[in-house]
mmCIF file of C-alpha atoms in Angstrom:
data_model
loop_
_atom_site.group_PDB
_atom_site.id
_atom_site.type_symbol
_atom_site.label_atom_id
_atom_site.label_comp_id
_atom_site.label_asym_id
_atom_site.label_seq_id
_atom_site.Cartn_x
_atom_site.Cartn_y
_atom_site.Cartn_z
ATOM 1 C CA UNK A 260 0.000 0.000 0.000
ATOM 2 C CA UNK A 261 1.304 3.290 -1.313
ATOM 3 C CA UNK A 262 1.410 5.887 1.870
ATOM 4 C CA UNK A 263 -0.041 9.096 0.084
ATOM 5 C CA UNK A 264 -0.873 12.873 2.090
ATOM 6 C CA UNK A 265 -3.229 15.128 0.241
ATOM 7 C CA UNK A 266 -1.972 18.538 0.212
ATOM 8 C CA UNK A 267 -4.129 21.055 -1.173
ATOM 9 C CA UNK A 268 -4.028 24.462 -1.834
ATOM 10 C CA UNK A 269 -4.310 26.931 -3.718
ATOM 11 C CA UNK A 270 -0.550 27.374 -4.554
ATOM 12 C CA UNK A 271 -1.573 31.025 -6.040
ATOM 13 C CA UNK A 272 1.559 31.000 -6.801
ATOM 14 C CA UNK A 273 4.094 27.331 -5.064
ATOM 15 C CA UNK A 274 6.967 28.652 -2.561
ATOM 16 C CA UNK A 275 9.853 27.113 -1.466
ATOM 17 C CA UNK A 276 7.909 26.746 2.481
ATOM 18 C CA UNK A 277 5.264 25.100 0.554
ATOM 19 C CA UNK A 278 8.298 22.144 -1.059
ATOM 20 C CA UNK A 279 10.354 22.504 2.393
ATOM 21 C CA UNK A 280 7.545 21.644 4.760
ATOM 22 C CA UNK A 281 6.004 18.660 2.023
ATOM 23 C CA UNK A 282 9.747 16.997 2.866
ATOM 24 C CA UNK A 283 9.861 17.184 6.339
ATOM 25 C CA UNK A 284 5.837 15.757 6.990
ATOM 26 C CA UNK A 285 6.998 13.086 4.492
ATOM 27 C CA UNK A 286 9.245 12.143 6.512
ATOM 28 C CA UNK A 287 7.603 12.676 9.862
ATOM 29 C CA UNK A 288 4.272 10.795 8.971
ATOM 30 C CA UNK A 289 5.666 7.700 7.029
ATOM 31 C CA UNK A 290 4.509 8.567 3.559
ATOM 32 C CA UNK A 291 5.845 7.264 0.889
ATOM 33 C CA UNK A 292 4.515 10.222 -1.319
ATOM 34 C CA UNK A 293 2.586 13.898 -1.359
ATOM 35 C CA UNK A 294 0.325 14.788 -3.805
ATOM 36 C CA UNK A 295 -0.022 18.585 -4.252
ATOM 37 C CA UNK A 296 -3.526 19.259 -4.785
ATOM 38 C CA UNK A 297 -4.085 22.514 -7.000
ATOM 39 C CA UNK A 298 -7.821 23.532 -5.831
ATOM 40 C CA UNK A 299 -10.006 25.597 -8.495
ATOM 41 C CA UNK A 300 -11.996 27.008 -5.470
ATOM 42 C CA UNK A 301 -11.299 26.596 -1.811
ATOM 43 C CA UNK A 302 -14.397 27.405 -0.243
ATOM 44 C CA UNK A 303 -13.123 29.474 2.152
ATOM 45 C CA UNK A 304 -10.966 31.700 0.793
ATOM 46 C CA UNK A 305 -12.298 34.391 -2.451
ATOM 47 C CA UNK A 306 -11.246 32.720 -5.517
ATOM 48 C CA UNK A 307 -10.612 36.468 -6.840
ATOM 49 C CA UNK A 308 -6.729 37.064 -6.973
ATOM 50 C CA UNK A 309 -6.286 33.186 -8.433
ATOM 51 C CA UNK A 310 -4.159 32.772 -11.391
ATOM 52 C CA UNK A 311 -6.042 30.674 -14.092
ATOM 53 C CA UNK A 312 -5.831 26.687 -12.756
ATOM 54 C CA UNK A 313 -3.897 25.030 -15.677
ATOM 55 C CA UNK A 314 -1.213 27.927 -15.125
ATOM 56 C CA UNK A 315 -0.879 27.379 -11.275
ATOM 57 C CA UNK A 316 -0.464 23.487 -12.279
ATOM 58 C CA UNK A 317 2.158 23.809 -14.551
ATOM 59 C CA UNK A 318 4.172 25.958 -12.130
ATOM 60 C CA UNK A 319 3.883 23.278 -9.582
ATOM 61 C CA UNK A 320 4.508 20.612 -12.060
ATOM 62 C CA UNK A 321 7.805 22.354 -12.649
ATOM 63 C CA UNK A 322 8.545 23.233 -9.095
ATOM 64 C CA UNK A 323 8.164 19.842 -7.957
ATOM 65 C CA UNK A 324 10.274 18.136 -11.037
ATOM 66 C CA UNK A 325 13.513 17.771 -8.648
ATOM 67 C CA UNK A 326 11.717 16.188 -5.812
ATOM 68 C CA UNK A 327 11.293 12.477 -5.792
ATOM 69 C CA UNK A 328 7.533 11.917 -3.971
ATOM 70 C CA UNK A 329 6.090 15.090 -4.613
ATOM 71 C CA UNK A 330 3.311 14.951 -7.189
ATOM 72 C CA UNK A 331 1.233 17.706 -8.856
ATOM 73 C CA UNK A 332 -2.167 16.683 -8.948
ATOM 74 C CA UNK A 333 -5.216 18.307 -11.211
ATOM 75 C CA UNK A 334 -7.741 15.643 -9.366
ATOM 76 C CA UNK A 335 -10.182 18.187 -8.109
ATOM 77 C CA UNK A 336 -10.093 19.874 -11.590
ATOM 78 C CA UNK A 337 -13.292 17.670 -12.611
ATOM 79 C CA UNK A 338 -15.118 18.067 -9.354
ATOM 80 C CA UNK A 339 -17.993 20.341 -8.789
ATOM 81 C CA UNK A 340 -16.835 23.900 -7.449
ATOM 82 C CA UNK A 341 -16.233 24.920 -4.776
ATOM 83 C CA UNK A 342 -13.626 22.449 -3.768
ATOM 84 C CA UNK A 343 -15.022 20.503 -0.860
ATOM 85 C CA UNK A 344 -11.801 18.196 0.591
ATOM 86 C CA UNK A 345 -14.686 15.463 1.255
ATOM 87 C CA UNK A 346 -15.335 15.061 -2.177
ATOM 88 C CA UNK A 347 -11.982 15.327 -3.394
ATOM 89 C CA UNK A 348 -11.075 12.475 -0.987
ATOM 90 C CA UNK A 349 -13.988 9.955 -2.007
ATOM 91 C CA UNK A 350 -12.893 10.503 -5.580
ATOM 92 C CA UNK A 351 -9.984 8.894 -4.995
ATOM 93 C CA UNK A 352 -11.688 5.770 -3.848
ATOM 94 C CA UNK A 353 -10.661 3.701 -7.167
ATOM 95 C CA UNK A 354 -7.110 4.011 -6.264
ATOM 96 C CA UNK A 355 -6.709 0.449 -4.300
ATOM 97 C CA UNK A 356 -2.919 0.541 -3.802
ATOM 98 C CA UNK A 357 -2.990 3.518 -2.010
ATOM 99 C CA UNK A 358 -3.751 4.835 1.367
ATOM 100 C CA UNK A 359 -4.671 8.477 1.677
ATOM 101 C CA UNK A 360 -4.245 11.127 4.456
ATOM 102 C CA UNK A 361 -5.122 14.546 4.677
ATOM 103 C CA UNK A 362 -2.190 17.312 5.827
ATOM 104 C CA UNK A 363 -3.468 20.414 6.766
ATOM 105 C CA UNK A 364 -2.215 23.276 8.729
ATOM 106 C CA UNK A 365 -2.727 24.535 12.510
ATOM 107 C CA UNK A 366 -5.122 27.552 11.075
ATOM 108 C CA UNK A 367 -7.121 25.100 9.191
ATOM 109 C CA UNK A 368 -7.662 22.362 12.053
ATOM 110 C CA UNK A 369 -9.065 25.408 14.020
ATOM 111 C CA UNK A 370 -11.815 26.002 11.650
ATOM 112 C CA UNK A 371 -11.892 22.480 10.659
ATOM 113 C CA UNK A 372 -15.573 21.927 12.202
ATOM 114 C CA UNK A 373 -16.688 23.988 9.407
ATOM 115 C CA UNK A 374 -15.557 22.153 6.610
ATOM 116 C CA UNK A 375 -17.763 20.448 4.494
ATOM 117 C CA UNK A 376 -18.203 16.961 5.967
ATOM 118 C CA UNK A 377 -15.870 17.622 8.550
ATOM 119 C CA UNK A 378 -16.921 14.748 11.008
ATOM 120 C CA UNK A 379 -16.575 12.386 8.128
ATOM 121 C CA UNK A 380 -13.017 13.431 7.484
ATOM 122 C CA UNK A 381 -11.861 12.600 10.232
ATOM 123 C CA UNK A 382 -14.032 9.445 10.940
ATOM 124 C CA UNK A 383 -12.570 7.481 7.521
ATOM 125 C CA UNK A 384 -8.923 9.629 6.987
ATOM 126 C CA UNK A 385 -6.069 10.010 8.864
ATOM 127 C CA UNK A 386 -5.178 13.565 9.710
ATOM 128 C CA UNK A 387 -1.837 15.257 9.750
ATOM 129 C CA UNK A 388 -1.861 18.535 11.277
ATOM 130 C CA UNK A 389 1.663 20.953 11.225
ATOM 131 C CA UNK A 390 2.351 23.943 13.040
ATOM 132 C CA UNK A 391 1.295 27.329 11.935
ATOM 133 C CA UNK A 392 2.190 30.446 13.809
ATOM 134 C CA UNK A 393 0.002 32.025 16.033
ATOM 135 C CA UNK A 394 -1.871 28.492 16.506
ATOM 136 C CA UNK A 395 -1.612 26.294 19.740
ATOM 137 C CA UNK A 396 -3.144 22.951 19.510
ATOM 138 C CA UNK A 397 -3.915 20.431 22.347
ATOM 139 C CA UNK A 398 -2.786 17.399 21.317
ATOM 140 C CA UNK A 399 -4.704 15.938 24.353
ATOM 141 C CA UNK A 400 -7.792 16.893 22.464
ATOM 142 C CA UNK A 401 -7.075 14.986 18.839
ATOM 143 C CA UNK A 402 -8.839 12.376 17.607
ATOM 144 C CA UNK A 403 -7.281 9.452 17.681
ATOM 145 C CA UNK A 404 -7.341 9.800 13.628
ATOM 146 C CA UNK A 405 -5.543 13.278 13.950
ATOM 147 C CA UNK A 406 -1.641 13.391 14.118
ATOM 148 C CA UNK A 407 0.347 16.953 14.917
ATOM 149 C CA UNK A 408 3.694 16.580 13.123
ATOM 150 C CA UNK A 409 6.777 18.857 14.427
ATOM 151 C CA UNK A 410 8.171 20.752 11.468
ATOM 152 C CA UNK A 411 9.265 24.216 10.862
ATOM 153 C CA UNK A 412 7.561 27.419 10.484
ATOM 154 C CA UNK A 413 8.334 28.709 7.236
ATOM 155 C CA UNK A 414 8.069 32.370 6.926
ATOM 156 C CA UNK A 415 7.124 33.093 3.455
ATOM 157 C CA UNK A 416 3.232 33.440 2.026
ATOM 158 C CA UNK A 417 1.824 33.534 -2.054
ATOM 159 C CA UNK A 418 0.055 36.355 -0.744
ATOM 160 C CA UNK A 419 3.090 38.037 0.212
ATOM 161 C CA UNK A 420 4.848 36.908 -3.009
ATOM 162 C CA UNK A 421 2.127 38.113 -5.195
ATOM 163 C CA UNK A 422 2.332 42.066 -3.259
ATOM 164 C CA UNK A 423 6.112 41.651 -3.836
ATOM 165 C CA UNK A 424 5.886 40.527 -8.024
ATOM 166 C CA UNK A 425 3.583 43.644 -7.856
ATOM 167 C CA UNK A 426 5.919 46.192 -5.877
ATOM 168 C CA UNK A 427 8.727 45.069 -8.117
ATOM 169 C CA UNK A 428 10.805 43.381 -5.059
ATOM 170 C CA UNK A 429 13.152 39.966 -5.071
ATOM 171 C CA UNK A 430 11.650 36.988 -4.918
ATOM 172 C CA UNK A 431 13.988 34.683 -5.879
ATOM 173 C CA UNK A 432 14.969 33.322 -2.155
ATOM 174 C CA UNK A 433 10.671 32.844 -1.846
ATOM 175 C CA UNK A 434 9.775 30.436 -4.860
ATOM 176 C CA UNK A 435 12.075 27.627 -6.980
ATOM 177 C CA UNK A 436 14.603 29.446 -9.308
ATOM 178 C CA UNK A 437 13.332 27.492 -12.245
ATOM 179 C CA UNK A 438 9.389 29.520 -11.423
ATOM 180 C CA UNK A 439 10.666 32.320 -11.002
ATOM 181 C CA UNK A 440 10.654 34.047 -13.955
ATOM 182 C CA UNK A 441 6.959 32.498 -14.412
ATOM 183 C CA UNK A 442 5.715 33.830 -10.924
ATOM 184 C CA UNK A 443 6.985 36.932 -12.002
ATOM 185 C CA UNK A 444 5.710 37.538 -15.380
ATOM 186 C CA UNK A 445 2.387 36.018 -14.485
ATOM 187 C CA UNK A 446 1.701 38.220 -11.644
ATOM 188 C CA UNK A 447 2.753 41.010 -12.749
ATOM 189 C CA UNK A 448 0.119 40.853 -15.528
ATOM 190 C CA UNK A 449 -2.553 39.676 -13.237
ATOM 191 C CA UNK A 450 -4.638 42.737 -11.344
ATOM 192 C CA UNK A 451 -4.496 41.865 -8.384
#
């Protein structure tokens, strides 16, 4: 059985944190890969300032190229919008060699009760949660299906990258130098 975390996001546009922290919850939860999700439409979040999807995929596609285990994935391209985690994880159901878990952030297990499905999730998926600044989780208070890793914070945000393409500053210690020039000619064309 093929160990697989689901890490989605909206990668508007992939950073180096983004890579970084995929490696160390690899190794940390025993998977044996990590599919990066692109998401047309998190529900939570205004789908406004996204790049078009095929464009975000192909910069992950190419930012991910050097690392063995990390995976671009366009599987919730064909599901109904908004981008409901629930149904991206039943439509993986046909893939019998593989078990799946969901990573998620700190920030996101907070508001976790109001994903779609939530109670599901975590009855039929295993759960690993990493540290996000600013949020303090209980581990006393996981389900037993719910797993905090220990990795580093990684100070860098695509928001942040996307305000610096625009303001005309560096960001070539933020995203993979073979993006780069991408991130930066694609949002800088982009309104944000």
């Amino acid at each position: 059985m093929i160990k697989t975390g689901i890490y989605g996001g909206s990668f508007n546009p992939i950073h180096k944190g983004h890579i970084a922290l995929a490696q160390h919850i690899m190794q940390q939860a025993g998977l044996d890969e990590i599919w990066f999700v692109v998401s047309p439409q998190n529900p939570l979040k205004p789908s406004s300032a996204l790049l078009d999807d095929s464009l975000r995929l192909d910069m992950v596609r190419k930012a991910l190229e050097p690392y063995p285990g990390l995976v671009a994935s366009d599987v919730e391209f064909s599901l109904p919008r908004p981008s409901y985690m629930w149904h991206t994880l039943q439509s993986l159901t046909h893939f019998t060699d593989r078990s799946f878990s969901l990573i998620i952030g700190a920030d996101n297990w907070e508001c976790f009760d109001r994903w779609y499905r939530a109670a599901d999730i975590v009855a039929h998926y295993p759960i690993v949660v990493y540290p996000r600044e600013g949020c303090d989780i209980d581990t006393a208070t996981l389900p037993p299906t719910v797993h905090l890793v220990d990795t580093p914070l990684f100070n860098v945000s695509s928001t942040e990258i996307r305000a610096d393409v625009q303001a005309g500053r560096d960001i070539s210690g933020k995203v993979p130098a073979c993006i780069a020039d991408d991130v930066k000619r694609l949002y800088n064309d982009k309104k944000l």
